[in-house]
């Protein structure tokens, strides 16, 4: 096939490239079996408000490979997108989260959860129908679900994205722009989309204490979000100094290792239900 001969043509000239491609094929083969073999797990990482109260938890996918150990999401999510596996995988994540949401609400401890949705998944023709179906089957309240999307969703075919987002927003689902600030799209989309929230990328948060430019950027994002009535979550908060500055600048929500690391989702939910999720100072 053309794809294979293309690969061989490259490999002929570059043995290093050949091993990279072979490695990729091996990983893709394993990835295809990983769902059936139940090698995926979901971690949860809480977000807190300025008083340290938990207001939401973000679901983060983990792949425990039998030989390779923990494969970081950044290494397998792109691959899963390229081979289409992100669609069943994304469904699995959503089902798991919606089951937890329903469980928390039923137990009288309702909570928000956020799910990362990749462009490839969002662009599937039946994405909207799948989300609706999973919400219905799980009994989760759409009001408790946030979908995190990235600016890349809006680079091409923004109109189609607007329609799908609007339909879900009408059900009560919230949308958040993840990794805000690192994309290249125009800011005008912020007015046109049914957005509730932006998440300031951790690369900006990292240096706000020492770098005046980053501090200015983050303050600008906060002020813009305020004018647009968007909630702001700061990602990657690792130090008390960062937390203090962000709170002083009016950032409503914080997420990061300072508050809590991502940890096993099922256990985290049990702790939440037992009302023993540690509330940081
Ligand atoms: P993201 O959605 O921006 O998630 C935040 C990432 O920052 C997570 O990395 C999280 O573990 C990490 N993080 C949290 N607090 C801190 C901190 O204080 N410092 C630092 N340095 N990092 C922190 P993770 O879990 O490796 O996930 C990486 C990316 O993979 C996510 O970035 C998201 O884009 C993607 N991803 C994860 N789970 C899913 C999923 O279920 N579906 C899709 N489509 N993508 C996912
Ligand atoms: Mg995210
Ligand atoms: Mg992010
Ligand atoms: Mg990020």
mmCIF file of C-alpha atoms and ligand atoms in Angstrom:
data_model
loop_
_atom_site.group_PDB
_atom_site.id
_atom_site.type_symbol
_atom_site.label_atom_id
_atom_site.label_comp_id
_atom_site.label_asym_id
_atom_site.label_seq_id
_atom_site.Cartn_x
_atom_site.Cartn_y
_atom_site.Cartn_z
ATOM 1 C CA UNK A 1 0.000 0.000 0.000
ATOM 2 C CA UNK A 2 1.041 3.561 -0.621
ATOM 3 C CA UNK A 3 1.369 4.306 3.077
ATOM 4 C CA UNK A 4 3.653 1.349 3.638
ATOM 5 C CA UNK A 5 5.837 1.919 0.630
ATOM 6 C CA UNK A 6 6.099 5.535 1.711
ATOM 7 C CA UNK A 7 7.344 4.409 5.063
ATOM 8 C CA UNK A 8 9.838 1.999 3.530
ATOM 9 C CA UNK A 9 11.111 4.687 1.220
ATOM 10 C CA UNK A 10 11.887 6.847 4.217
ATOM 11 C CA UNK A 11 13.358 3.939 6.123
ATOM 12 C CA UNK A 12 15.730 3.084 3.297
ATOM 13 C CA UNK A 13 17.498 6.358 3.812
ATOM 14 C CA UNK A 14 17.245 6.692 7.538
ATOM 15 C CA UNK A 15 17.591 3.726 9.881
ATOM 16 C CA UNK A 16 16.835 5.934 12.847
ATOM 17 C CA UNK A 17 13.518 6.937 11.288
ATOM 18 C CA UNK A 18 12.827 3.271 10.646
ATOM 19 C CA UNK A 19 13.136 2.437 14.312
ATOM 20 C CA UNK A 20 10.941 5.397 15.255
ATOM 21 C CA UNK A 21 8.241 4.130 12.897
ATOM 22 C CA UNK A 22 8.539 0.560 14.118
ATOM 23 C CA UNK A 23 8.218 1.798 17.676
ATOM 24 C CA UNK A 24 5.147 3.801 16.734
ATOM 25 C CA UNK A 25 3.546 0.752 15.089
ATOM 26 C CA UNK A 26 4.204 -1.349 18.173
ATOM 27 C CA UNK A 27 2.680 1.282 20.421
ATOM 28 C CA UNK A 28 -0.347 1.609 18.144
ATOM 29 C CA UNK A 29 -0.886 -2.161 18.201
ATOM 30 C CA UNK A 30 -0.761 -2.160 21.999
ATOM 31 C CA UNK A 31 -3.036 0.850 22.188
ATOM 32 C CA UNK A 32 -5.705 -0.936 20.139
ATOM 33 C CA UNK A 33 -5.783 -3.765 22.691
ATOM 34 C CA UNK A 34 -5.468 -1.613 25.763
ATOM 35 C CA UNK A 35 -9.178 -0.799 26.058
ATOM 36 C CA UNK A 36 -10.278 -4.467 26.037
ATOM 37 C CA UNK A 37 -7.459 -5.319 28.412
ATOM 38 C CA UNK A 38 -8.597 -2.604 30.780
ATOM 39 C CA UNK A 39 -5.210 -0.963 30.883
ATOM 40 C CA UNK A 40 -6.627 2.546 31.030
ATOM 41 C CA UNK A 41 -7.444 4.307 34.240
ATOM 42 C CA UNK A 42 -8.814 7.716 35.072
ATOM 43 C CA UNK A 43 -7.259 10.005 37.594
ATOM 44 C CA UNK A 44 -9.008 12.991 39.091
ATOM 45 C CA UNK A 45 -7.423 16.281 40.077
ATOM 46 C CA UNK A 46 -9.494 18.778 42.063
ATOM 47 C CA UNK A 47 -9.954 22.472 41.383
ATOM 48 C CA UNK A 48 -10.533 24.739 44.349
ATOM 49 C CA UNK A 49 -11.945 28.214 44.820
ATOM 50 C CA UNK A 50 -10.088 31.004 46.596
ATOM 51 C CA UNK A 51 -11.148 29.628 49.989
ATOM 52 C CA UNK A 52 -9.780 26.202 49.163
ATOM 53 C CA UNK A 53 -13.167 24.559 48.682
ATOM 54 C CA UNK A 54 -13.280 21.879 46.007
ATOM 55 C CA UNK A 55 -15.524 23.031 43.167
ATOM 56 C CA UNK A 56 -14.674 20.536 40.437
ATOM 57 C CA UNK A 57 -12.375 17.706 39.454
ATOM 58 C CA UNK A 58 -10.679 17.154 36.100
ATOM 59 C CA UNK A 59 -10.468 13.639 34.682
ATOM 60 C CA UNK A 60 -7.019 12.742 33.372
ATOM 61 C CA UNK A 61 -6.393 9.577 31.430
ATOM 62 C CA UNK A 62 -3.665 7.126 32.407
ATOM 63 C CA UNK A 63 -2.351 4.139 30.485
ATOM 64 C CA UNK A 64 -0.675 1.406 32.490
ATOM 65 C CA UNK A 65 1.223 -0.579 29.870
ATOM 66 C CA UNK A 66 2.082 -4.156 30.956
ATOM 67 C CA UNK A 67 5.764 -3.774 30.006
ATOM 68 C CA UNK A 68 6.371 -0.085 29.543
ATOM 69 C CA UNK A 69 4.673 0.962 32.751
ATOM 70 C CA UNK A 70 2.947 4.321 32.857
ATOM 71 C CA UNK A 71 2.747 5.880 29.391
ATOM 72 C CA UNK A 72 2.198 9.661 29.664
ATOM 73 C CA UNK A 73 -0.970 10.973 27.965
ATOM 74 C CA UNK A 74 0.983 13.283 25.730
ATOM 75 C CA UNK A 75 2.669 10.204 24.202
ATOM 76 C CA UNK A 76 -0.453 8.163 23.521
ATOM 77 C CA UNK A 77 -3.258 10.677 23.021
ATOM 78 C CA UNK A 78 -1.832 11.972 19.771
ATOM 79 C CA UNK A 79 -1.392 8.433 18.574
ATOM 80 C CA UNK A 80 -4.951 7.596 19.607
ATOM 81 C CA UNK A 81 -6.163 10.623 17.660
ATOM 82 C CA UNK A 82 -4.196 9.630 14.573
ATOM 83 C CA UNK A 83 -5.514 6.068 14.512
ATOM 84 C CA UNK A 84 -9.070 7.025 15.520
ATOM 85 C CA UNK A 85 -8.931 5.157 18.804
ATOM 86 C CA UNK A 86 -9.567 8.396 20.672
ATOM 87 C CA UNK A 87 -13.260 8.000 19.816
ATOM 88 C CA UNK A 88 -13.985 4.781 21.769
ATOM 89 C CA UNK A 89 -11.446 5.875 24.372
ATOM 90 C CA UNK A 90 -13.129 9.254 24.745
ATOM 91 C CA UNK A 91 -16.505 7.535 25.095
ATOM 92 C CA UNK A 92 -15.073 5.394 27.856
ATOM 93 C CA UNK A 93 -13.775 8.456 29.714
ATOM 94 C CA UNK A 94 -17.119 10.212 29.408
ATOM 95 C CA UNK A 95 -19.039 7.136 30.576
ATOM 96 C CA UNK A 96 -16.806 6.748 33.606
ATOM 97 C CA UNK A 97 -17.075 10.418 34.546
ATOM 98 C CA UNK A 98 -20.852 10.524 34.060
ATOM 99 C CA UNK A 99 -21.227 7.428 36.241
ATOM 100 C CA UNK A 100 -19.254 9.198 38.971
ATOM 101 C CA UNK A 101 -21.293 12.377 38.559
ATOM 102 C CA UNK A 102 -24.555 10.493 38.943
ATOM 103 C CA UNK A 103 -23.206 8.638 41.953
ATOM 104 C CA UNK A 104 -22.082 11.833 43.702
ATOM 105 C CA UNK A 105 -25.379 13.598 43.014
ATOM 106 C CA UNK A 106 -27.435 10.634 44.213
ATOM 107 C CA UNK A 107 -25.384 10.471 47.390
ATOM 108 C CA UNK A 108 -26.133 14.134 48.077
ATOM 109 C CA UNK A 109 -22.565 15.236 47.343
ATOM 110 C CA UNK A 110 -22.975 16.726 43.849
ATOM 111 C CA UNK A 111 -19.796 17.827 42.125
ATOM 112 C CA UNK A 112 -18.608 19.169 38.796
ATOM 113 C CA UNK A 113 -16.258 17.164 36.652
ATOM 114 C CA UNK A 114 -14.292 18.236 33.616
ATOM 115 C CA UNK A 115 -13.441 15.990 30.686
ATOM 116 C CA UNK A 116 -10.829 16.730 28.033
ATOM 117 C CA UNK A 117 -12.214 16.374 24.535
ATOM 118 C CA UNK A 118 -9.842 16.229 21.590
ATOM 119 C CA UNK A 119 -10.598 17.837 18.253
ATOM 120 C CA UNK A 120 -10.804 14.502 16.490
ATOM 121 C CA UNK A 121 -13.420 13.298 18.963
ATOM 122 C CA UNK A 122 -15.422 16.512 18.752
ATOM 123 C CA UNK A 123 -15.430 16.329 14.969
ATOM 124 C CA UNK A 124 -16.984 12.851 14.852
ATOM 125 C CA UNK A 125 -20.377 13.158 13.127
ATOM 126 C CA UNK A 126 -22.172 11.587 16.075
ATOM 127 C CA UNK A 127 -20.314 13.353 18.903
ATOM 128 C CA UNK A 128 -23.363 15.291 20.024
ATOM 129 C CA UNK A 129 -25.568 12.197 19.971
ATOM 130 C CA UNK A 130 -22.970 10.202 21.920
ATOM 131 C CA UNK A 131 -22.688 12.787 24.681
ATOM 132 C CA UNK A 132 -26.470 13.024 24.946
ATOM 133 C CA UNK A 133 -26.757 9.245 25.089
ATOM 134 C CA UNK A 134 -24.065 8.867 27.744
ATOM 135 C CA UNK A 135 -25.667 11.579 29.861
ATOM 136 C CA UNK A 136 -29.059 9.910 29.590
ATOM 137 C CA UNK A 137 -27.836 6.375 30.263
ATOM 138 C CA UNK A 138 -25.740 7.381 33.258
ATOM 139 C CA UNK A 139 -28.348 9.660 34.763
ATOM 140 C CA UNK A 140 -25.742 12.387 35.193
ATOM 141 C CA UNK A 141 -26.986 15.962 35.332
ATOM 142 C CA UNK A 142 -25.586 17.832 32.295
ATOM 143 C CA UNK A 143 -25.151 20.838 34.589
ATOM 144 C CA UNK A 144 -22.376 18.958 36.349
ATOM 145 C CA UNK A 145 -20.347 18.276 33.217
ATOM 146 C CA UNK A 146 -17.680 20.554 31.769
ATOM 147 C CA UNK A 147 -16.037 19.755 28.458
ATOM 148 C CA UNK A 148 -12.523 21.117 28.014
ATOM 149 C CA UNK A 149 -11.675 21.896 24.414
ATOM 150 C CA UNK A 150 -8.688 23.676 22.901
ATOM 151 C CA UNK A 151 -8.389 26.667 20.645
ATOM 152 C CA UNK A 152 -7.347 24.355 17.807
ATOM 153 C CA UNK A 153 -10.997 23.374 17.532
ATOM 154 C CA UNK A 154 -11.719 26.834 16.193
ATOM 155 C CA UNK A 155 -9.005 27.174 13.613
ATOM 156 C CA UNK A 156 -10.985 25.556 10.860
ATOM 157 C CA UNK A 157 -14.689 24.943 10.589
ATOM 158 C CA UNK A 158 -15.475 27.115 13.583
ATOM 159 C CA UNK A 159 -19.134 27.316 12.538
ATOM 160 C CA UNK A 160 -19.694 23.573 12.884
ATOM 161 C CA UNK A 161 -18.106 23.716 16.325
ATOM 162 C CA UNK A 162 -20.387 26.566 17.366
ATOM 163 C CA UNK A 163 -23.480 24.550 16.454
ATOM 164 C CA UNK A 164 -22.457 21.457 18.393
ATOM 165 C CA UNK A 165 -21.321 23.455 21.386
ATOM 166 C CA UNK A 166 -24.562 25.417 21.412
ATOM 167 C CA UNK A 167 -26.653 22.264 21.333
ATOM 168 C CA UNK A 168 -24.771 20.837 24.302
ATOM 169 C CA UNK A 169 -24.768 24.161 26.132
ATOM 170 C CA UNK A 170 -28.546 24.212 25.813
ATOM 171 C CA UNK A 171 -28.623 20.958 27.762
ATOM 172 C CA UNK A 172 -26.566 22.623 30.463
ATOM 173 C CA UNK A 173 -23.118 21.280 29.581
ATOM 174 C CA UNK A 174 -20.348 23.836 30.182
ATOM 175 C CA UNK A 175 -17.458 24.519 27.875
ATOM 176 C CA UNK A 176 -13.996 25.510 28.917
ATOM 177 C CA UNK A 177 -11.052 26.548 26.745
ATOM 178 C CA UNK A 178 -8.084 24.501 27.920
ATOM 179 C CA UNK A 179 -4.474 25.649 27.639
ATOM 180 C CA UNK A 180 -5.724 29.152 26.992
ATOM 181 C CA UNK A 181 -3.182 31.490 25.477
ATOM 182 C CA UNK A 182 -0.950 29.023 23.659
ATOM 183 C CA UNK A 183 -3.133 28.665 20.549
ATOM 184 C CA UNK A 184 -3.071 30.888 17.524
ATOM 185 C CA UNK A 185 -6.724 31.554 16.914
ATOM 186 C CA UNK A 186 -8.255 34.983 17.041
ATOM 187 C CA UNK A 187 -9.817 36.079 20.291
ATOM 188 C CA UNK A 188 -13.064 36.961 18.544
ATOM 189 C CA UNK A 189 -14.244 33.378 19.051
ATOM 190 C CA UNK A 190 -14.592 34.117 22.730
ATOM 191 C CA UNK A 191 -17.653 36.213 21.994
ATOM 192 C CA UNK A 192 -19.215 33.775 19.582
ATOM 193 C CA UNK A 193 -18.966 30.563 21.546
ATOM 194 C CA UNK A 194 -21.117 29.406 24.445
ATOM 195 C CA UNK A 195 -18.119 29.416 26.783
ATOM 196 C CA UNK A 196 -18.192 29.484 30.551
ATOM 197 C CA UNK A 197 -14.564 29.205 31.430
ATOM 198 C CA UNK A 198 -10.963 29.519 30.354
ATOM 199 C CA UNK A 199 -8.032 27.636 31.796
ATOM 200 C CA UNK A 200 -4.817 29.596 31.770
ATOM 201 C CA UNK A 201 -2.080 27.324 30.527
ATOM 202 C CA UNK A 202 0.472 26.294 33.113
ATOM 203 C CA UNK A 203 3.314 27.644 31.006
ATOM 204 C CA UNK A 204 2.053 31.153 31.866
ATOM 205 C CA UNK A 205 1.401 30.403 35.522
ATOM 206 C CA UNK A 206 4.858 28.923 36.055
ATOM 207 C CA UNK A 207 6.814 32.180 36.056
ATOM 208 C CA UNK A 208 4.344 34.810 37.257
ATOM 209 C CA UNK A 209 6.342 35.366 40.424
ATOM 210 C CA UNK A 210 9.659 36.191 38.727
ATOM 211 C CA UNK A 211 8.721 37.246 35.233
ATOM 212 C CA UNK A 212 6.973 40.591 34.834
ATOM 213 C CA UNK A 213 5.899 39.807 31.268
ATOM 214 C CA UNK A 214 4.165 36.594 32.282
ATOM 215 C CA UNK A 215 2.579 38.390 35.215
ATOM 216 C CA UNK A 216 1.246 41.047 32.845
ATOM 217 C CA UNK A 217 -0.094 38.417 30.444
ATOM 218 C CA UNK A 218 -1.934 36.540 33.163
ATOM 219 C CA UNK A 219 -3.410 39.748 34.577
ATOM 220 C CA UNK A 220 -4.560 40.700 31.085
ATOM 221 C CA UNK A 221 -6.213 37.336 30.580
ATOM 222 C CA UNK A 222 -7.973 37.697 33.924
ATOM 223 C CA UNK A 223 -9.235 41.144 33.134
ATOM 224 C CA UNK A 224 -10.431 40.096 29.696
ATOM 225 C CA UNK A 225 -12.214 37.068 31.143
ATOM 226 C CA UNK A 226 -13.877 39.260 33.727
ATOM 227 C CA UNK A 227 -15.263 41.567 31.044
ATOM 228 C CA UNK A 228 -16.558 38.548 29.150
ATOM 229 C CA UNK A 229 -17.980 37.046 32.363
ATOM 230 C CA UNK A 230 -15.913 33.886 32.039
ATOM 231 C CA UNK A 231 -14.679 31.878 35.002
ATOM 232 C CA UNK A 232 -10.907 31.488 35.083
ATOM 233 C CA UNK A 233 -9.057 28.402 36.249
ATOM 234 C CA UNK A 234 -5.291 28.655 36.645
ATOM 235 C CA UNK A 235 -3.550 25.385 35.742
ATOM 236 C CA UNK A 236 -0.291 24.126 37.169
ATOM 237 C CA UNK A 237 -0.308 26.072 40.443
ATOM 238 C CA UNK A 238 2.681 24.689 42.303
ATOM 239 C CA UNK A 239 3.659 27.290 44.901
ATOM 240 C CA UNK A 240 1.954 29.361 47.547
ATOM 241 C CA UNK A 241 3.454 32.500 46.011
ATOM 242 C CA UNK A 242 1.734 31.741 42.710
ATOM 243 C CA UNK A 243 -1.507 31.046 44.500
ATOM 244 C CA UNK A 244 -1.337 34.318 46.439
ATOM 245 C CA UNK A 245 -0.726 36.368 43.306
ATOM 246 C CA UNK A 246 -3.482 34.630 41.336
ATOM 247 C CA UNK A 247 -5.991 35.182 44.136
ATOM 248 C CA UNK A 248 -4.925 38.809 44.482
ATOM 249 C CA UNK A 249 -5.526 39.270 40.748
ATOM 250 C CA UNK A 250 -9.016 37.778 41.025
ATOM 251 C CA UNK A 251 -8.504 34.300 39.622
ATOM 252 C CA UNK A 252 -11.512 32.315 40.877
ATOM 253 C CA UNK A 253 -10.215 28.780 40.601
ATOM 254 C CA UNK A 254 -6.930 27.013 41.088
ATOM 255 C CA UNK A 255 -5.656 23.631 40.006
ATOM 256 C CA UNK A 256 -2.197 22.203 40.482
ATOM 257 C CA UNK A 257 0.202 20.144 42.550
ATOM 258 C CA UNK A 258 0.081 22.696 45.379
ATOM 259 C CA UNK A 259 -3.568 21.858 45.924
ATOM 260 C CA UNK A 260 -3.529 18.178 44.996
ATOM 261 C CA UNK A 261 -1.933 15.850 42.478
ATOM 262 C CA UNK A 262 -4.084 13.844 40.095
ATOM 263 C CA UNK A 263 -4.849 10.521 41.788
ATOM 264 C CA UNK A 264 -6.887 7.368 41.235
ATOM 265 C CA UNK A 265 -10.378 8.547 40.303
ATOM 266 C CA UNK A 266 -12.403 5.813 42.009
ATOM 267 C CA UNK A 267 -10.561 6.313 45.293
ATOM 268 C CA UNK A 268 -10.841 10.070 45.013
ATOM 269 C CA UNK A 269 -14.619 9.807 44.520
ATOM 270 C CA UNK A 270 -14.881 7.574 47.601
ATOM 271 C CA UNK A 271 -13.029 10.190 49.639
ATOM 272 C CA UNK A 272 -15.269 12.908 48.216
ATOM 273 C CA UNK A 273 -18.373 10.916 49.155
ATOM 274 C CA UNK A 274 -16.997 10.354 52.638
ATOM 275 C CA UNK A 275 -16.547 14.143 52.816
ATOM 276 C CA UNK A 276 -12.896 13.617 53.591
ATOM 277 C CA UNK A 277 -11.315 15.301 50.602
ATOM 278 C CA UNK A 278 -8.601 17.389 52.166
ATOM 279 C CA UNK A 279 -9.463 21.059 52.095
ATOM 280 C CA UNK A 280 -6.167 22.922 51.819
ATOM 281 C CA UNK A 281 -5.591 26.032 53.955
HETATM 282 P P1 LIG B 1 -4.450 19.271 30.354
HETATM 283 O O1 LIG B 1 -5.872 18.984 30.111
HETATM 284 O O2 LIG B 1 -3.985 20.668 30.183
HETATM 285 O O3 LIG B 1 -4.188 18.730 31.816
HETATM 286 C C1 LIG B 1 -3.328 19.335 32.735
HETATM 287 C C2 LIG B 1 -2.024 18.594 32.837
HETATM 288 O O4 LIG B 1 -1.197 19.234 33.801
HETATM 289 C C3 LIG B 1 -2.157 17.152 33.309
HETATM 290 O O5 LIG B 1 -1.135 16.413 32.675
HETATM 291 C C4 LIG B 1 -1.890 17.274 34.800
HETATM 292 O O6 LIG B 1 -1.460 16.065 35.377
HETATM 293 C C5 LIG B 1 -0.809 18.304 34.792
HETATM 294 N N1 LIG B 1 -0.692 19.063 36.030
HETATM 295 C C6 LIG B 1 -1.632 19.287 36.979
HETATM 296 N N2 LIG B 1 -1.150 20.073 37.959
HETATM 297 C C7 LIG B 1 0.118 20.371 37.628
HETATM 298 C C8 LIG B 1 1.163 21.153 38.258
HETATM 299 O O7 LIG B 1 0.997 21.758 39.319
HETATM 300 N N3 LIG B 1 2.350 21.216 37.590
HETATM 301 C C9 LIG B 1 2.586 20.574 36.419
HETATM 302 N N4 LIG B 1 3.787 20.705 35.853
HETATM 303 N N5 LIG B 1 1.621 19.838 35.798
HETATM 304 C C10 LIG B 1 0.411 19.735 36.404
HETATM 305 P P2 LIG B 1 -1.403 14.962 32.131
HETATM 306 O O8 LIG B 1 -2.283 14.234 33.093
HETATM 307 O O9 LIG B 1 -0.072 14.380 31.799
HETATM 308 O O10 LIG B 1 -2.227 15.216 30.814
HETATM 309 C C11 LIG B 1 -1.643 15.875 29.730
HETATM 310 C C12 LIG B 1 -2.649 16.232 28.686
HETATM 311 O O11 LIG B 1 -3.210 15.076 28.092
HETATM 312 C C13 LIG B 1 -3.853 17.009 29.239
HETATM 313 O O12 LIG B 1 -3.506 18.356 29.426
HETATM 314 C C14 LIG B 1 -4.855 16.782 28.133
HETATM 315 O O13 LIG B 1 -4.618 17.658 27.063
HETATM 316 C C15 LIG B 1 -4.507 15.383 27.675
HETATM 317 N N6 LIG B 1 -5.467 14.443 28.282
HETATM 318 C C16 LIG B 1 -5.468 13.870 29.505
HETATM 319 N N7 LIG B 1 -6.553 13.072 29.683
HETATM 320 C C17 LIG B 1 -7.263 13.153 28.527
HETATM 321 C C18 LIG B 1 -8.487 12.564 28.063
HETATM 322 O O14 LIG B 1 -9.207 11.830 28.767
HETATM 323 N N8 LIG B 1 -8.877 12.870 26.782
HETATM 324 C C19 LIG B 1 -8.147 13.710 25.988
HETATM 325 N N9 LIG B 1 -8.587 13.953 24.730
HETATM 326 N N10 LIG B 1 -7.007 14.285 26.380
HETATM 327 C C20 LIG B 1 -6.575 14.022 27.646
HETATM 328 MG MG1 LIG B 2 -7.581 19.797 30.622
HETATM 329 MG MG1 LIG B 3 -4.812 22.410 30.330
HETATM 330 MG MG1 LIG B 4 -2.069 22.018 29.444
#
